[in-house]
mmCIF file of C-alpha atoms and ligand atoms in Angstrom:
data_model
loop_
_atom_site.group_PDB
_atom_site.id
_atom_site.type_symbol
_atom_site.label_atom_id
_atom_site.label_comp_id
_atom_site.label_asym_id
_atom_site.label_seq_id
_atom_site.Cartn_x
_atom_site.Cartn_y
_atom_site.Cartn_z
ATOM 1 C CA UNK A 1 -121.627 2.176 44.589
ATOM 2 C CA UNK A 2 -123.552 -0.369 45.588
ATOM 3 C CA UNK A 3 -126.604 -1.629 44.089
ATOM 4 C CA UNK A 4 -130.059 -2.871 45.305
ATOM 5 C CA UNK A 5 -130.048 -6.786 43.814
ATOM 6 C CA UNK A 6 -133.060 -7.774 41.590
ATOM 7 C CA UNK A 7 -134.556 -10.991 42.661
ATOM 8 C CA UNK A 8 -136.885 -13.635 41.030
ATOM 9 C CA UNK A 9 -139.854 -12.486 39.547
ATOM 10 C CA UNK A 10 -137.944 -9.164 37.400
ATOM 11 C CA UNK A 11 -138.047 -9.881 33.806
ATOM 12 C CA UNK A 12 -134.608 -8.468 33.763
ATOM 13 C CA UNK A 13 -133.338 -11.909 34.677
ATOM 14 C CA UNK A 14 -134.897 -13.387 31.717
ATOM 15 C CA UNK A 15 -133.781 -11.161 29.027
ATOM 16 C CA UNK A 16 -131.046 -13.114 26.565
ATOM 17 C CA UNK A 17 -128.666 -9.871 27.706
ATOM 18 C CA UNK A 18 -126.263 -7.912 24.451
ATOM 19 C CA UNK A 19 -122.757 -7.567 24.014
ATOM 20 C CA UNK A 20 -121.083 -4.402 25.286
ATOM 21 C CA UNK A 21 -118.901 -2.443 23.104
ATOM 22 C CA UNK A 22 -116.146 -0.855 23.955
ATOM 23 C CA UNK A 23 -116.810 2.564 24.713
ATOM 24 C CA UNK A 24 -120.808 2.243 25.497
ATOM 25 C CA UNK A 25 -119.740 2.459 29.706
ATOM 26 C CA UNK A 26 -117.057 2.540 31.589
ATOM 27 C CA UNK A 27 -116.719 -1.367 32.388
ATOM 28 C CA UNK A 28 -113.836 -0.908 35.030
ATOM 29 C CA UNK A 29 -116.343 1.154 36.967
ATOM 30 C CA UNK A 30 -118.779 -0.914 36.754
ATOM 31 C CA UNK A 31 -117.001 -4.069 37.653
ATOM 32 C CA UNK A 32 -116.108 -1.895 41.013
ATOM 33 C CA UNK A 33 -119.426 -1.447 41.500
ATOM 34 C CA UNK A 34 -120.003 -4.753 40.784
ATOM 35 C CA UNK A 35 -117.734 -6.239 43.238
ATOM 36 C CA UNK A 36 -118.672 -3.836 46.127
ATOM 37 C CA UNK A 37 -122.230 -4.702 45.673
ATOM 38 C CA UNK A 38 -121.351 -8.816 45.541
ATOM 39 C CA UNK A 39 -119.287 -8.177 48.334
ATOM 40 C CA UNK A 40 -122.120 -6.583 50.685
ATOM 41 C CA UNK A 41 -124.206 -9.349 49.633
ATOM 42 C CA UNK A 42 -121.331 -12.006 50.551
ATOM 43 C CA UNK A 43 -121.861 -13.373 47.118
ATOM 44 C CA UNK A 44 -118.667 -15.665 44.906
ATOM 45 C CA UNK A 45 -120.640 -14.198 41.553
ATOM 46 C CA UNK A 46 -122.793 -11.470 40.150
ATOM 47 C CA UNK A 47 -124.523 -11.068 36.698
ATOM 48 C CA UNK A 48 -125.167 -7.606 35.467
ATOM 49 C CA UNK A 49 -128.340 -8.442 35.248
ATOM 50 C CA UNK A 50 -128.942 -9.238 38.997
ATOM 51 C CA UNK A 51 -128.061 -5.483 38.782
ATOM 52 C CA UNK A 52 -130.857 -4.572 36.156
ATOM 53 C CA UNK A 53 -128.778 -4.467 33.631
ATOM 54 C CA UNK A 54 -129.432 -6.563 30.549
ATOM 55 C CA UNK A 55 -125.766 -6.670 29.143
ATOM 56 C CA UNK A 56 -123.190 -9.559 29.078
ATOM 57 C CA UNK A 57 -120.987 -9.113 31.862
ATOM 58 C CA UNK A 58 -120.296 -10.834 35.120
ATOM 59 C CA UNK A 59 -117.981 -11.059 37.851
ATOM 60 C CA UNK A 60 -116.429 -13.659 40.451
ATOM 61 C CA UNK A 61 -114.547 -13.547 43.944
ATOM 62 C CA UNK A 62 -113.848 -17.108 45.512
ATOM 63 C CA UNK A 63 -111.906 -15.226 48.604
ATOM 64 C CA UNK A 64 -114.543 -15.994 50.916
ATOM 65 C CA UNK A 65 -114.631 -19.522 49.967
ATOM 66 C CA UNK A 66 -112.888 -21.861 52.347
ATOM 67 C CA UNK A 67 -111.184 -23.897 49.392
ATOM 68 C CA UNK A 68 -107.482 -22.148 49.113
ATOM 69 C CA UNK A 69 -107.532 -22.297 45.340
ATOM 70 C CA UNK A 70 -110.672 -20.179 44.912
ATOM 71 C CA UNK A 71 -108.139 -17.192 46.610
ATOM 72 C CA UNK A 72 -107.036 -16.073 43.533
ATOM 73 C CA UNK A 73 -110.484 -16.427 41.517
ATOM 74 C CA UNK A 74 -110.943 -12.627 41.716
ATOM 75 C CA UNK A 75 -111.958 -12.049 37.531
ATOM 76 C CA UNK A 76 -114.048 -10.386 35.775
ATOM 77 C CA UNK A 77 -115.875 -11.513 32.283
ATOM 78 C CA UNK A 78 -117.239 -9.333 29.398
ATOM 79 C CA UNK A 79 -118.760 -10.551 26.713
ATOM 80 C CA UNK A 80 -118.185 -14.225 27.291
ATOM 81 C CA UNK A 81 -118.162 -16.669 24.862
ATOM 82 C CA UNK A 82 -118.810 -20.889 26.398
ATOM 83 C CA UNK A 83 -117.070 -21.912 23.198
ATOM 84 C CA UNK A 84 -116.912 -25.892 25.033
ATOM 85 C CA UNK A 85 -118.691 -27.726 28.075
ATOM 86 C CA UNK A 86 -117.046 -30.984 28.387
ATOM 87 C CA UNK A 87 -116.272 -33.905 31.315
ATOM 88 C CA UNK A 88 -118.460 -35.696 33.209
ATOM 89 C CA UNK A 89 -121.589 -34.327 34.825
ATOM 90 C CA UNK A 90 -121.006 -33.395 38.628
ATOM 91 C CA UNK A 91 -123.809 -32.430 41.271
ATOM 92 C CA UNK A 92 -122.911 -29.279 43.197
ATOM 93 C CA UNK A 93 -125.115 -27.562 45.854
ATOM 94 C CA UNK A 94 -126.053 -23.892 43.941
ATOM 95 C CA UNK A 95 -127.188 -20.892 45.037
ATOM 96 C CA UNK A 96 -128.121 -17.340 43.665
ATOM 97 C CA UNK A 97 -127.735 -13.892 45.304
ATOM 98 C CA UNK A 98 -131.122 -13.105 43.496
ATOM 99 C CA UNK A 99 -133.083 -15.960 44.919
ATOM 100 C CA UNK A 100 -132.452 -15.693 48.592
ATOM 101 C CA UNK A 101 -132.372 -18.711 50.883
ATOM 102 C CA UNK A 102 -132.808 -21.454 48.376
ATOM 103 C CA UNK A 103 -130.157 -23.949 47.629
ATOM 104 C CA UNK A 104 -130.253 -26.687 45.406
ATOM 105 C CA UNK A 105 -127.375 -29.506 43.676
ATOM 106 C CA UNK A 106 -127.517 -28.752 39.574
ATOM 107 C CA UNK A 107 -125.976 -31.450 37.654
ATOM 108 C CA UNK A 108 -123.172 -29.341 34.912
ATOM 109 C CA UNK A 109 -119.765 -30.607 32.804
ATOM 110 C CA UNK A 110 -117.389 -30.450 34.998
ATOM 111 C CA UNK A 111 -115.031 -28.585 32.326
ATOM 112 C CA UNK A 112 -115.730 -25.390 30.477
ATOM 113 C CA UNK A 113 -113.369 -23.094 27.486
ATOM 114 C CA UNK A 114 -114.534 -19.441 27.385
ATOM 115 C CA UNK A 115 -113.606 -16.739 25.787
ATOM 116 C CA UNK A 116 -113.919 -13.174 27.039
ATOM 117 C CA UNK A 117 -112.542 -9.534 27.721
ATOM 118 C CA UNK A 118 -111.417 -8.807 30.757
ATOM 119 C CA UNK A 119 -112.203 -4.836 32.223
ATOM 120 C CA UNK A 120 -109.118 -3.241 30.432
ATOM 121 C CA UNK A 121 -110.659 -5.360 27.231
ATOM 122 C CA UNK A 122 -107.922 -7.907 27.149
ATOM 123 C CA UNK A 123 -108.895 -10.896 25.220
ATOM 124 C CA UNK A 124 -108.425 -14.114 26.780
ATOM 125 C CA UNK A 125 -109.262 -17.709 26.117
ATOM 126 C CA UNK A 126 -108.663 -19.880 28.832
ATOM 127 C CA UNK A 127 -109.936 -23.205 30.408
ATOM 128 C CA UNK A 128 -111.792 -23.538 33.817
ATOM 129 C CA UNK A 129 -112.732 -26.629 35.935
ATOM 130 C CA UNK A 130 -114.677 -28.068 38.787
ATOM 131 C CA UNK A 131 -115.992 -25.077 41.353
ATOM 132 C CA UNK A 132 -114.279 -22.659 39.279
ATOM 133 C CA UNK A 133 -116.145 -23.399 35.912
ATOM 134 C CA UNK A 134 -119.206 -24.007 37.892
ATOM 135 C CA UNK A 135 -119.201 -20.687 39.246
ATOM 136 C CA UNK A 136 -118.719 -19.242 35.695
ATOM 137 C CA UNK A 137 -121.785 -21.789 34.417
ATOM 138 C CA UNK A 138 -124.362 -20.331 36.717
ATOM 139 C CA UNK A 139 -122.982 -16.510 36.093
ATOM 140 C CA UNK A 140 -122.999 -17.478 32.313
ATOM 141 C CA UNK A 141 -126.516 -18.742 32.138
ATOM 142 C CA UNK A 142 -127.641 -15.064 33.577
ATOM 143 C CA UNK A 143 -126.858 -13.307 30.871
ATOM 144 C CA UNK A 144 -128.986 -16.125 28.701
ATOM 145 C CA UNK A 145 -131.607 -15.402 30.996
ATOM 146 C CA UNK A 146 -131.620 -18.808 32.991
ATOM 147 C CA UNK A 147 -131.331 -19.332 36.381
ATOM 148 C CA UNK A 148 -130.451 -22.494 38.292
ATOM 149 C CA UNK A 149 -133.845 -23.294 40.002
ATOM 150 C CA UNK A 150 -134.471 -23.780 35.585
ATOM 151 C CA UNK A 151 -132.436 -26.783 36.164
ATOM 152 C CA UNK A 152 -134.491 -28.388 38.376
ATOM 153 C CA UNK A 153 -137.098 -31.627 37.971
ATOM 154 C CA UNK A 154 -140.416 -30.811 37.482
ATOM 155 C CA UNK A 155 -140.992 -32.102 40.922
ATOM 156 C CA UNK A 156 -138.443 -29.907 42.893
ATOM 157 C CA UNK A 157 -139.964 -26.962 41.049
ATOM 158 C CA UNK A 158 -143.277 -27.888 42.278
ATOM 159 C CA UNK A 159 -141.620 -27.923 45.650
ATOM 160 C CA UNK A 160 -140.377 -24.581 45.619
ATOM 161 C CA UNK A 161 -142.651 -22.809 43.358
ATOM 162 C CA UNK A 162 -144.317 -21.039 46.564
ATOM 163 C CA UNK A 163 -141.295 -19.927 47.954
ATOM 164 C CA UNK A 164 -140.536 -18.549 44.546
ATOM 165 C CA UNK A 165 -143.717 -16.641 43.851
ATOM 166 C CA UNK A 166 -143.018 -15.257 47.962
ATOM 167 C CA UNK A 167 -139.413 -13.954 46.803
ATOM 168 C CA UNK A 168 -140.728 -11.928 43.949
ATOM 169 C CA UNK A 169 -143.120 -10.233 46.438
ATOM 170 C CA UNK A 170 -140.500 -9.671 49.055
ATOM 171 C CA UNK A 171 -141.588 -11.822 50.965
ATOM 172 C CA UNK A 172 -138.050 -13.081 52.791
ATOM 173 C CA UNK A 173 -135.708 -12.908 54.876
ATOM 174 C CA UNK A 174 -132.498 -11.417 53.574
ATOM 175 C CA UNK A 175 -129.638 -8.757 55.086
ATOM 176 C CA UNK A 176 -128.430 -7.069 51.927
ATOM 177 C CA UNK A 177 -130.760 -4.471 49.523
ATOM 178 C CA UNK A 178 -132.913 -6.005 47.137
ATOM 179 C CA UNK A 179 -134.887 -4.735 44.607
ATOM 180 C CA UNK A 180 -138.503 -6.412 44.818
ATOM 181 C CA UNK A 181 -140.127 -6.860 41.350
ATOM 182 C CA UNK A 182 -143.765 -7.146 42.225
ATOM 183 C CA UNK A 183 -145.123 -4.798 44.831
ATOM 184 C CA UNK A 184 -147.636 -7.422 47.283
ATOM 185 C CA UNK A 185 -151.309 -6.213 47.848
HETATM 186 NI NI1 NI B 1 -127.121 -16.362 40.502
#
C-alpha cells in the first residue's frame, strides 16, 4: 500500500514519536508499505511519521543512489537508539521527501553507533559512516520531530521561510501523493 506523504506544516512531523512494542502492528507490513511508498516517491529514506504515524520507525534504500556501496543499504530501523555521534563535522547537500524541492548542505558527525530492531525484531548494534550514517541522521531526527531545514542559519531560514509556508498549503510542484496539512483559502 502506498501512502499519501505528509509534508511541512503537519504537526505529525513535530511530535517526539514512541517506541513500538512488539505486537502493537505488524512492523514487517508496514516496512512493505513503507518501502513501496519511498519507492513511488524515489526517496533513499522514510520516517513513519512522513506517513502520519507518530512511532519510532524508519526505513532506507540507497539502490537508486549512484554510489555502488549504498546497493546493499536496503534496512530497516525500529526503535532506534543514536547511542554515539562522533568524527568530524561534514557538509552534505540534504533533502526530505516531505519538503519537496528544497535542498540544502547540513553540517553532521560523520560517524554514528545505533542500536535498533530490525522487522523480524532482531537486535542489532552496529556502526554507520559517511552517506550511510547521514542518511540514518536525518531519518533519526524524524522521529524527534526535527527536520533538516531546523538545521539551518537563521538567515537561510529567512530565505526559505516562504517557500515553506507555500508547501504546507500545497502549493508545489511534486509527482508523488502528498498529504497537504493546511487546506489554502
Ligand atoms: Ni526527510
Amino acid at each position: 500500500m502506498i501512502y499519501p506523504i505528509v509534508v511541512y506544516g503537519d504537526p505529525v512531523l513535530r511530535q517526539k514519536a514512541v517506541d513500538i512494542e512488539p505486537g502493537d502492528l505488524d512492523v514487517k507490513q508496514l516496512s512493505e508499505d513503507m518501502f513501496e511508498t519511498m519507492e513511488a516517491a524515489h526517496g533513499v529514506g522514510l520516517a513513519a511519521p512522513q506517513i502520519g504515524k507518530s512511532i519510532r520507525m524508519f526505513v532506507v534504500d540507497g539502490r537508486p543512489m549512484e554510489d555502488e556501496n549504498m546497493h546493499d543499504f536496503v534496512k530497516v530501523f525500529i526503535n532506534p537508539q543514536l547511542i554515539e555521534e562522533n568524527g568530524e563535522e561534514w557538509p552534505f547537500e540534504e533533502g526530505c521527501l516531505s519538503i519537496p524541492n528544497i535542498r540544502e548542505e547540513v553540517s553532521r558527525p560523520k560517524k554514528i553507533r545505533l542500536k535498533y530492531f530490525d522487522e523480524n525484531w532482531t537486535p542489532h548494534e552496529e556502526e554507520f559512516d559517511g552517506v550511510k550514517a547521514r542518511i540514518i541522521q536525518h531519518e533519526y531526527d524524524h522521529i524527534e520531530g526535527v527536520l533538516f531545514t531546523d538545521h539551518l542559519t537563521p538567515f537561510k531560514k529567512r530565505m526559505l521561510k516562504g517557500k515553506l509556508q507555500n508547501i504546507s498549503k500545497g502549493k508545489m510542484k511534486v509527482d508523488y501523493r502528498v498529504a497537504i496539512p493546511v487546506k489554502s483559502k
